[in-house]
Short mmCIF file of C-alpha atoms and ligand atoms in Angstrom, two decimals:
data_model
loop_
_atom_site.label_atom_id
_atom_site.label_comp_id
_atom_site.label_asym_id
_atom_site.label_seq_id
_atom_site.Cartn_x
_atom_site.Cartn_y
_atom_site.Cartn_z
CA UNK A 735 -67.35 -13.20 94.22
CA UNK A 736 -66.88 -14.46 97.74
CA UNK A 737 -63.75 -12.40 97.97
CA UNK A 738 -65.46 -9.21 96.83
CA UNK A 739 -68.14 -9.73 99.42
CA UNK A 740 -65.49 -10.10 102.10
CA UNK A 741 -63.86 -6.82 101.16
CA UNK A 742 -67.15 -4.99 101.49
CA UNK A 743 -67.52 -6.34 105.00
CA UNK A 744 -64.04 -5.09 105.85
CA UNK A 745 -64.91 -1.59 104.64
CA UNK A 746 -67.75 -1.45 107.14
CA UNK A 747 -65.37 -2.28 109.94
CA UNK A 748 -62.97 0.55 109.09
CA UNK A 749 -63.77 2.31 112.33
CA UNK A 750 -62.34 -0.50 114.33
CA UNK A 751 -59.12 1.40 115.05
CA UNK A 752 -57.07 -1.69 115.72
CA UNK A 753 -57.85 -3.33 112.40
CA UNK A 754 -55.67 -2.87 109.35
CA UNK A 755 -57.85 -0.71 107.21
CA UNK A 756 -58.77 -1.94 103.77
CA UNK A 757 -60.32 -0.25 100.81
CA UNK A 758 -62.13 -1.80 97.89
CA UNK A 759 -59.74 -2.60 95.10
CA UNK A 760 -60.34 -0.67 91.90
CA UNK A 761 -59.39 -2.13 88.57
CA UNK A 762 -56.57 -0.41 86.72
CA UNK A 763 -57.87 1.56 83.69
CA UNK A 764 -57.72 -0.29 80.37
CA UNK A 765 -54.97 2.00 79.08
CA UNK A 766 -52.93 1.96 82.27
CA UNK A 767 -49.76 1.19 80.31
CA UNK A 768 -49.86 4.28 78.10
CA UNK A 769 -51.05 6.41 81.05
CA UNK A 770 -47.98 5.39 83.05
CA UNK A 771 -45.66 6.17 80.15
CA UNK A 772 -46.92 9.76 80.18
CA UNK A 773 -45.72 10.28 83.77
CA UNK A 774 -42.22 11.90 83.72
CA UNK A 775 -40.81 10.04 86.78
CA UNK A 776 -41.93 6.76 85.23
CA UNK A 777 -40.27 7.65 81.95
CA UNK A 778 -37.03 8.50 83.76
CA UNK A 779 -37.15 5.25 85.70
CA UNK A 780 -37.65 3.23 82.52
CA UNK A 781 -34.61 4.87 80.89
CA UNK A 782 -32.59 4.12 83.97
CA UNK A 783 -33.72 0.49 83.99
CA UNK A 784 -32.47 0.12 80.45
CA UNK A 785 -29.08 1.69 81.15
CA UNK A 786 -28.54 -0.29 84.38
CA UNK A 787 -29.52 -3.68 82.96
CA UNK A 788 -25.82 -4.78 82.81
CA UNK A 789 -25.54 -4.35 86.59
CA UNK A 790 -28.79 -6.29 87.00
CA UNK A 791 -27.26 -9.15 85.02
CA UNK A 792 -24.31 -9.12 87.45
CA UNK A 793 -26.77 -9.50 90.30
CA UNK A 794 -28.57 -12.30 88.47
CA UNK A 795 -25.24 -14.17 88.29
CA UNK A 796 -24.29 -13.34 91.86
CA UNK A 797 -27.54 -14.74 93.30
CA UNK A 798 -27.39 -17.75 91.00
CA UNK A 799 -23.91 -18.73 92.13
CA UNK A 800 -25.39 -19.41 95.57
CA UNK A 801 -26.83 -22.95 95.39
CA UNK A 802 -30.52 -23.29 96.29
CA UNK A 803 -31.40 -26.99 96.07
CA UNK A 804 -34.95 -28.07 96.90
CA UNK A 805 -35.59 -27.62 100.64
CA UNK A 806 -32.19 -25.92 101.05
CA UNK A 807 -32.77 -22.37 99.86
CA UNK A 808 -31.43 -20.78 103.05
CA UNK A 809 -28.19 -19.29 101.75
CA UNK A 810 -29.77 -17.71 98.71
CA UNK A 811 -32.63 -16.49 100.89
CA UNK A 812 -30.15 -14.75 103.17
CA UNK A 813 -28.47 -13.05 100.20
CA UNK A 814 -31.83 -11.82 98.92
CA UNK A 815 -32.74 -10.62 102.41
CA UNK A 816 -29.56 -8.52 102.50
CA UNK A 817 -30.27 -7.10 99.03
CA UNK A 818 -33.83 -6.13 100.00
CA UNK A 819 -32.48 -4.53 103.16
CA UNK A 820 -29.81 -2.51 101.40
CA UNK A 821 -32.33 -1.26 98.84
CA UNK A 822 -34.32 0.31 101.66
CA UNK A 823 -37.29 -2.05 101.93
CA UNK A 824 -38.86 -2.30 105.37
CA UNK A 825 -39.66 -5.16 107.73
CA UNK A 826 -37.39 -7.51 105.81
CA UNK A 827 -37.77 -11.00 107.23
CA UNK A 828 -37.66 -14.72 106.56
CA UNK A 829 -40.84 -16.59 107.47
CA UNK A 830 -41.06 -20.06 108.93
CA UNK A 831 -41.23 -21.70 105.49
CA UNK A 832 -38.07 -19.85 104.44
CA UNK A 833 -39.70 -17.19 102.20
CA UNK A 834 -38.02 -13.76 102.21
CA UNK A 835 -40.54 -10.94 102.67
CA UNK A 836 -39.89 -7.20 102.39
CA UNK A 837 -42.32 -4.30 102.43
CA UNK A 838 -42.65 -1.03 100.59
CA UNK A 839 -45.35 1.16 102.06
CA UNK A 840 -48.12 2.70 99.99
CA UNK A 841 -49.76 6.07 100.45
CA UNK A 842 -53.11 4.30 100.97
CA UNK A 843 -54.15 1.05 102.59
CA UNK A 844 -54.59 -0.83 99.36
CA UNK A 845 -54.50 -2.55 97.02
CA UNK A 846 -51.88 -4.81 98.54
CA UNK A 847 -49.70 -6.26 95.80
CA UNK A 848 -47.37 -9.19 96.31
CA UNK A 849 -44.58 -9.25 93.76
CA UNK A 850 -42.49 -12.39 93.88
CA UNK A 851 -39.99 -14.77 92.32
CA UNK A 852 -38.83 -18.17 93.50
CA UNK A 853 -35.55 -18.94 95.23
CA UNK A 854 -35.34 -22.68 94.68
CA UNK A 855 -33.91 -24.66 91.79
CA UNK A 856 -34.47 -28.24 90.62
CA UNK A 857 -30.79 -29.04 91.17
CA UNK A 858 -29.64 -31.21 94.05
CA UNK A 859 -26.60 -30.55 96.20
CA UNK A 860 -24.50 -32.81 93.97
CA UNK A 861 -24.81 -30.45 90.99
CA UNK A 862 -21.94 -28.00 90.59
CA UNK A 863 -23.31 -24.48 90.44
CA UNK A 864 -21.05 -22.40 88.25
CA UNK A 865 -22.04 -19.52 86.02
CA UNK A 866 -20.24 -18.52 82.84
CA UNK A 867 -20.75 -15.64 80.49
CA UNK A 868 -19.99 -15.23 76.79
CA UNK A 869 -21.26 -12.05 75.19
CA UNK A 870 -24.99 -11.80 75.79
CA UNK A 871 -25.28 -15.44 76.94
CA UNK A 872 -25.27 -16.23 80.64
CA UNK A 873 -25.02 -19.94 81.39
CA UNK A 874 -25.50 -22.09 84.47
CA UNK A 875 -28.11 -24.08 86.41
CA UNK A 876 -31.09 -21.89 87.31
CA UNK A 877 -29.83 -18.76 85.51
CA UNK A 878 -33.22 -18.24 83.87
CA UNK A 879 -35.48 -20.21 86.21
CA UNK A 880 -35.59 -18.35 88.44
CA UNK A 881 -32.50 -16.24 89.03
CA UNK A 882 -33.93 -14.01 86.33
CA UNK A 883 -37.06 -13.45 88.39
CA UNK A 884 -35.05 -12.64 91.51
CA UNK A 885 -32.93 -10.12 89.59
CA UNK A 886 -36.04 -8.49 88.12
CA UNK A 887 -37.47 -8.05 91.64
CA UNK A 888 -34.31 -6.18 92.64
CA UNK A 889 -34.49 -4.07 89.49
CA UNK A 890 -38.09 -3.09 90.20
CA UNK A 891 -37.33 -2.20 93.82
CA UNK A 892 -34.30 -0.13 92.87
CA UNK A 893 -36.22 1.77 90.19
CA UNK A 894 -39.04 2.59 92.61
CA UNK A 895 -36.59 3.76 95.26
CA UNK A 896 -34.33 5.80 92.98
CA UNK A 897 -37.25 7.58 91.32
CA UNK A 898 -38.91 7.96 94.74
CA UNK A 899 -42.17 6.80 93.23
CA UNK A 900 -44.94 6.39 95.74
CA UNK A 901 -47.62 3.86 94.99
CA UNK A 902 -51.07 4.07 96.59
CA UNK A 903 -51.02 0.39 97.50
CA UNK A 904 -48.28 -1.26 99.55
CA UNK A 905 -46.09 -3.80 97.80
CA UNK A 906 -44.64 -6.84 99.51
CA UNK A 907 -41.68 -8.26 97.61
CA UNK A 908 -41.17 -11.96 98.20
CA UNK A 909 -38.62 -14.61 97.34
CA UNK A 910 -40.46 -17.89 97.72
CA UNK A 911 -39.18 -21.35 98.54
CA UNK A 912 -40.45 -24.67 97.21
CA UNK A 913 -41.80 -23.71 93.79
CA UNK A 914 -40.11 -26.54 91.91
CA UNK A 915 -41.01 -30.24 91.85
CA UNK A 916 -41.39 -31.85 95.23
CA UNK A 917 -41.22 -28.44 96.89
CA UNK A 918 -44.91 -28.52 95.98
CA UNK A 919 -45.47 -24.77 96.35
CA UNK A 920 -44.78 -24.92 100.07
CA UNK A 921 -43.54 -21.31 100.03
CA UNK A 922 -46.69 -19.77 98.58
CA UNK A 923 -48.82 -22.14 100.64
CA UNK A 924 -47.28 -20.58 103.76
CA UNK A 925 -47.56 -17.09 102.25
CA UNK A 926 -51.28 -17.35 101.57
CA UNK A 927 -52.18 -19.32 104.68
CA UNK A 928 -49.78 -17.67 107.14
CA UNK A 929 -49.37 -14.07 108.22
CA UNK A 930 -50.65 -12.60 104.94
CA UNK A 931 -53.77 -14.73 104.90
CA UNK A 932 -56.68 -12.71 103.55
CA UNK A 933 -54.45 -9.66 103.00
CA UNK A 934 -53.23 -10.18 99.45
CA UNK A 935 -55.24 -8.38 96.77
CA UNK A 936 -53.05 -9.17 93.78
CA UNK A 937 -50.24 -11.61 93.20
CA UNK A 938 -47.54 -11.58 90.54
CA UNK A 939 -44.77 -14.11 90.15
CA UNK A 940 -41.83 -13.31 87.86
CA UNK A 941 -40.65 -16.69 86.68
CA UNK A 942 -38.14 -17.49 83.96
CA UNK A 943 -37.27 -15.80 80.68
CA UNK A 944 -39.36 -14.53 77.78
CA UNK A 945 -42.25 -12.12 77.68
CA UNK A 946 -45.25 -14.39 78.27
CA UNK A 947 -48.14 -13.75 80.64
CA UNK A 948 -49.38 -16.91 82.36
CA UNK A 949 -52.99 -16.70 83.45
CA UNK A 950 -53.92 -20.39 83.44
CA UNK A 951 -52.42 -22.47 86.22
CA UNK A 952 -51.93 -26.09 85.22
CA UNK A 953 -52.71 -28.27 88.21
CA UNK A 954 -50.84 -31.43 89.01
CA UNK A 955 -51.12 -34.45 91.24
CA UNK A 956 -48.12 -36.66 91.85
CA UNK A 957 -48.03 -40.05 93.50
CA UNK A 958 -45.46 -42.52 94.58
CA UNK A 959 -47.18 -45.88 94.22
CA UNK A 960 -45.71 -48.94 95.94
CA UNK A 961 -46.82 -52.55 95.55
CA UNK A 962 -45.63 -54.83 98.34
CA UNK A 963 -45.73 -58.58 98.88
CA UNK A 964 -44.03 -61.50 100.55
CA UNK A 965 -41.31 -62.01 97.94
CA UNK A 966 -39.35 -65.19 97.44
CA UNK A 967 -37.42 -67.39 95.03
CA UNK A 968 -38.43 -67.12 91.38
CA UNK A 969 -38.47 -70.91 90.97
CA UNK A 970 -38.96 -72.29 94.48
CA UNK A 971 -41.72 -69.85 95.40
CA UNK A 972 -43.35 -69.63 92.02
CA UNK A 973 -47.06 -69.04 92.44
CA UNK A 974 -46.77 -65.97 94.71
CA UNK A 975 -48.26 -62.68 93.60
CA UNK A 976 -45.47 -60.46 92.26
CA UNK A 977 -45.24 -56.72 93.01
CA UNK A 978 -43.26 -56.07 89.82
CA UNK A 979 -45.94 -57.79 87.75
CA UNK A 980 -48.66 -55.81 89.52
CA UNK A 981 -46.74 -52.63 88.75
CA UNK A 982 -46.60 -53.66 85.08
CA UNK A 983 -50.35 -54.24 85.03
CA UNK A 984 -50.90 -50.83 86.62
CA UNK A 985 -48.66 -49.07 84.11
CA UNK A 986 -50.37 -50.77 81.19
CA UNK A 987 -53.77 -49.63 82.48
CA UNK A 988 -52.55 -46.05 83.01
CA UNK A 989 -50.93 -46.02 79.56
CA UNK A 990 -54.31 -46.86 78.00
CA UNK A 991 -56.29 -44.12 79.76
CA UNK A 992 -58.15 -41.68 77.51
CA UNK A 993 -57.78 -37.99 78.38
CA UNK A 994 -59.20 -34.86 76.78
CA UNK A 995 -56.93 -32.78 74.54
CA UNK A 996 -58.91 -29.70 75.59
CA UNK A 997 -58.56 -28.87 78.42
CA UNK A 998 -55.13 -30.40 78.02
CA UNK A 999 -54.87 -33.27 80.48
CA UNK A 1000 -51.85 -35.56 80.75
CA UNK A 1001 -50.40 -38.53 82.63
CA UNK A 1002 -46.87 -39.82 82.95
CA UNK A 1003 -45.13 -42.62 84.78
CA UNK A 1004 -41.83 -40.89 85.30
CA UNK A 1005 -39.76 -43.26 87.43
CA UNK A 1006 -39.99 -46.96 88.30
CA UNK A 1007 -37.99 -49.08 90.67
CA UNK A 1008 -37.94 -52.19 92.81
CA UNK A 1009 -36.81 -55.78 92.57
CA UNK A 1010 -34.00 -57.68 94.18
CA UNK A 1011 -32.52 -59.83 91.45
CA UNK A 1012 -33.50 -61.55 88.21
CA UNK A 1013 -34.25 -64.81 90.03
CA UNK A 1014 -36.27 -63.35 92.92
CA UNK A 1015 -39.93 -62.49 93.29
CA UNK A 1016 -39.46 -59.00 94.59
CA UNK A 1017 -41.12 -57.87 97.79
CA UNK A 1018 -41.55 -54.34 96.44
CA UNK A 1019 -41.98 -52.34 93.25
CA UNK A 1020 -42.74 -48.63 92.91
CA UNK A 1021 -43.38 -45.90 90.40
CA UNK A 1022 -43.86 -42.15 90.41
CA UNK A 1023 -46.83 -40.84 88.46
CA UNK A 1024 -47.52 -37.27 87.37
CA UNK A 1025 -51.05 -36.16 86.40
CA UNK A 1026 -51.77 -32.69 85.03
CA UNK A 1027 -54.57 -30.56 83.72
CA UNK A 1028 -55.41 -26.92 83.33
CA UNK A 1029 -58.93 -27.84 84.47
CA UNK A 1030 -59.72 -28.85 88.01
CA UNK A 1031 -62.61 -31.18 87.10
CA UNK A 1032 -60.62 -32.92 84.37
CA UNK A 1033 -57.76 -33.47 86.79
CA UNK A 1034 -60.15 -34.96 89.34
CA UNK A 1035 -61.61 -37.29 86.72
CA UNK A 1036 -58.15 -38.43 85.64
CA UNK A 1037 -57.18 -38.94 89.27
CA UNK A 1038 -60.21 -41.16 89.84
CA UNK A 1039 -59.33 -43.23 86.75
CA UNK A 1040 -55.76 -43.71 87.94
CA UNK A 1041 -56.94 -44.80 91.40
CA UNK A 1042 -59.23 -47.34 89.73
CA UNK A 1043 -56.42 -48.59 87.50
CA UNK A 1044 -54.16 -49.12 90.53
CA UNK A 1045 -56.83 -50.98 92.48
CA UNK A 1046 -57.75 -53.09 89.45
CA UNK A 1047 -54.10 -54.00 88.84
CA UNK A 1048 -53.74 -55.07 92.46
CA UNK A 1049 -56.87 -57.23 92.31
CA UNK A 1050 -55.85 -58.75 88.99
CA UNK A 1051 -52.45 -59.84 90.28
CA UNK A 1052 -53.85 -61.15 93.57
CA UNK A 1053 -56.65 -63.02 91.74
CA UNK A 1054 -54.18 -64.47 89.26
CA UNK A 1055 -52.37 -66.28 92.08
CA UNK A 1056 -55.44 -66.86 94.24
CA UNK A 1057 -54.09 -64.50 96.89
CA UNK A 1058 -50.92 -66.46 97.52
CA UNK A 1059 -48.39 -63.87 98.76
CA UNK A 1060 -51.21 -61.34 98.73
CA UNK A 1061 -50.04 -57.87 97.65
CA UNK A 1062 -50.92 -54.45 98.99
CA UNK A 1063 -50.61 -51.09 97.32
CA UNK A 1064 -49.85 -47.72 98.90
CA UNK A 1065 -50.34 -44.41 97.14
CA UNK A 1066 -48.43 -41.52 98.64
CA UNK A 1067 -49.17 -38.04 97.37
CA UNK A 1068 -45.85 -36.34 96.63
CA UNK A 1069 -47.27 -33.35 94.82
CA UNK A 1070 -50.53 -31.44 94.77
CA UNK A 1071 -50.66 -28.20 92.82
CA UNK A 1072 -54.16 -26.92 92.45
CA UNK A 1073 -55.32 -25.93 88.99
CA UNK A 1074 -56.65 -22.41 88.60
CA UNK A 1075 -57.25 -19.74 86.04
CA UNK A 1076 -57.79 -16.04 85.76
CA UNK A 1077 -59.90 -15.00 82.80
CA UNK A 1078 -58.07 -13.30 79.94
CA UNK A 1079 -60.51 -10.41 80.46
CA UNK A 1080 -59.68 -10.04 84.14
CA UNK A 1081 -58.23 -6.66 85.17
CA UNK A 1082 -54.92 -8.16 86.29
CA UNK A 1083 -54.39 -9.85 82.90
CA UNK A 1084 -55.53 -6.75 81.05
CA UNK A 1085 -53.11 -4.62 83.07
CA UNK A 1086 -50.27 -6.93 82.04
CA UNK A 1087 -51.41 -6.79 78.41
CA UNK A 1088 -51.66 -2.99 78.59
CA UNK A 1089 -48.13 -2.44 79.93
CA UNK A 1090 -46.72 -4.99 77.47
CA UNK A 1091 -48.35 -3.19 74.53
CA UNK A 1092 -47.36 0.24 75.84
CA UNK A 1093 -43.71 -0.88 75.59
CA UNK A 1094 -44.32 -2.12 72.05
CA UNK A 1095 -43.77 -5.75 73.04
CA UNK A 1096 -45.64 -8.81 71.74
CA UNK A 1097 -48.46 -10.17 73.90
CA UNK A 1098 -48.52 -13.89 74.64
CA UNK A 1099 -51.11 -15.35 77.01
CA UNK A 1100 -49.91 -18.70 78.35
CA UNK A 1101 -50.59 -21.52 80.74
CA UNK A 1102 -48.13 -22.99 83.18
CA UNK A 1103 -47.53 -24.45 86.59
CA UNK A 1104 -46.12 -21.80 88.90
CA UNK A 1105 -46.47 -20.15 92.28
CA UNK A 1106 -49.56 -18.36 90.91
CA UNK A 1107 -51.49 -21.64 90.80
CA UNK A 1108 -52.15 -21.41 94.49
CA UNK A 1109 -53.38 -17.83 94.39
CA UNK A 1110 -55.60 -18.62 91.40
CA UNK A 1111 -57.08 -21.63 93.17
CA UNK A 1112 -57.97 -19.33 96.08
CA UNK A 1113 -59.71 -16.90 93.71
CA UNK A 1114 -57.08 -14.18 94.17
CA UNK A 1115 -56.16 -12.27 90.98
CA UNK A 1116 -52.78 -13.67 90.01
CA UNK A 1117 -50.50 -14.01 87.03
CA UNK A 1118 -46.99 -15.13 86.32
CA UNK A 1119 -44.90 -13.06 83.95
CA UNK A 1120 -41.63 -13.91 82.26
CA UNK A 1121 -38.69 -11.73 83.16
CA UNK A 1122 -37.41 -10.85 79.68
CA UNK A 1123 -34.51 -12.25 77.68
CA UNK A 1124 -34.62 -15.78 76.32
CA UNK A 1125 -33.95 -19.15 77.91
CA UNK A 1126 -32.74 -22.48 76.65
CA UNK A 1127 -32.27 -25.75 78.54
CA UNK A 1128 -34.42 -24.78 81.50
CA UNK A 1129 -34.06 -27.34 84.35
CA UNK A 1130 -30.86 -28.69 82.78
CA UNK A 1131 -27.29 -27.97 83.86
CA UNK A 1132 -26.77 -26.31 80.46
CA UNK A 1133 -29.45 -23.71 81.14
CA UNK A 1134 -28.80 -20.38 79.46
CA UNK A 1135 -30.15 -16.86 79.59
CA UNK A 1136 -29.78 -14.72 76.49
CA UNK A 1137 -29.75 -11.15 77.76
CA UNK A 1138 -30.34 -9.52 74.36
CA UNK A 1139 -32.88 -6.76 75.08
CA UNK A 1140 -33.60 -8.33 78.48
CA UNK A 1141 -34.13 -4.80 79.86
CA UNK A 1142 -37.56 -4.96 78.19
CA UNK A 1143 -38.59 -7.60 80.74
CA UNK A 1144 -37.35 -5.48 83.64
CA UNK A 1145 -39.21 -2.43 82.32
CA UNK A 1146 -42.39 -4.43 81.82
CA UNK A 1147 -42.27 -5.84 85.36
CA UNK A 1148 -41.71 -2.34 86.76
CA UNK A 1149 -44.71 -0.91 84.88
CA UNK A 1150 -46.86 -3.83 85.96
CA UNK A 1151 -45.98 -3.30 89.62
CA UNK A 1152 -47.01 0.36 89.26
CA UNK A 1153 -50.22 -0.56 87.47
CA UNK A 1154 -51.27 -3.08 90.10
CA UNK A 1155 -50.34 -1.06 93.18
CA UNK A 1156 -52.88 1.60 92.35
ZN1 ZN B 113 -39.59 -21.36 87.82
#
C-alpha cells in the first residue's frame, strides 16, 4: 500500500521535466497468456525459441565453464556483459557490487521490469569446473543453478530483439552476484538500494531448473557463534569453564527447541569446530547455525529463542565452575535473508500462472530462498521462476541439467517478460 501511494505522488510530479516520468502500473489481464499467444510476432518468437534451444544450451555450457565462486564472479560477469552488449542491449554496465545491468527501452515510462538470474555458484576456487554432455544431459557444477537462468535471460533478450517486439515498459536485464550462501543477497541488496532504488516495479529471478513459480521467500538468519575462555591443561587446570562444553550445552538447548510446522520454521547447527587437543581445555569452540522460516514473525521468535539458549548455555557453564576461567560468547551474523511473500492472487503470480497455462504446462506454486526474497521484503511484486528442464544434484559437483523439452522454460520466461512489461 505504501508503494502504491508513492506512485500516485510521482504521477503528480510528472511536469517536473527533469524527473524520470512514471505512470501507475496496471495489472496484466487475467488471460494475458492466451492474449499473447494470439499475437503473430509472439507466436513466431516462440517457434524460434524452440528451434534455437540447442544453441541456448551451448551458451549455458559456455557461461558455466567460467568459474564464479562466491565473491569472485567477475569473469563470468564480464562474459555476460559482452553477451548483453552483442545482443544490442543498451547502457550495459557492471555496478559496484559486481552485478551486470543492461537496458531495453520501452515505448512508455513504465512499468519497469527487472528480469534477472544469478552469476554466483556455491563452489569455491578449489572445485574443478568442467562441463560434460551426454545426449540430453548436461553435467557440471552450477549447470542448473544458475547457468540455466543466465542462458534463459539471453534467450529472452534474443527473442525480443529478433522479433523486434517493443514492450511498453522498459526491461532491465541483470546478472546478480552473491545469491548463494554467504553471498547473502549482496547483489540484489545493491540493486534495490543503489541506483535503481525506488525505480523497480516488478522483479523476476530465473533460478534453476523445473517449471515452478516461487512466490514465498523463505527467510534465513545465520550465525557463527564462538565461546571463548582461558584454556589450559585438562588435568592440571581442571575446574576452568570449558568453551567446548558450553558449545555442547548450547547445541543441546537448540536441538530441543520447538518450532511450528506451519509456517515451516527450521534450525540447524551445520558446522562445529574448536579445541586444541584431547588433553587440553580449549580456549575456543564455535558453531554455525542456520535458522529459517517462510514467516517473518516466526523467524524472529525462533531467533529470540536461540539467543536465549546461547546466553543460558554460557551462564550454565560459567556457574558450573563458579566463574573460574569465565567464558564469553560472540554471535556474528553471517547471513540475513529477509522472509517475504507475494500472495498467490497477486497480479505478478497470476501473470506467471497465466503464461504457464497458456503453454499447456503444469502450474506449481512454491516457496524458496532466492534473490526475490529481498524484493518481497520491500513490498515489491516479485517472483522466482524455474528455467525449464530438470535438475539433479543441485549444489553438488555432480549437478546435472536434463534439457528434455527445456525450450518450454525459455518460452515461458519470454512470455512472462512480455506480460510484465506492459
Ligand atoms: Zn540459485
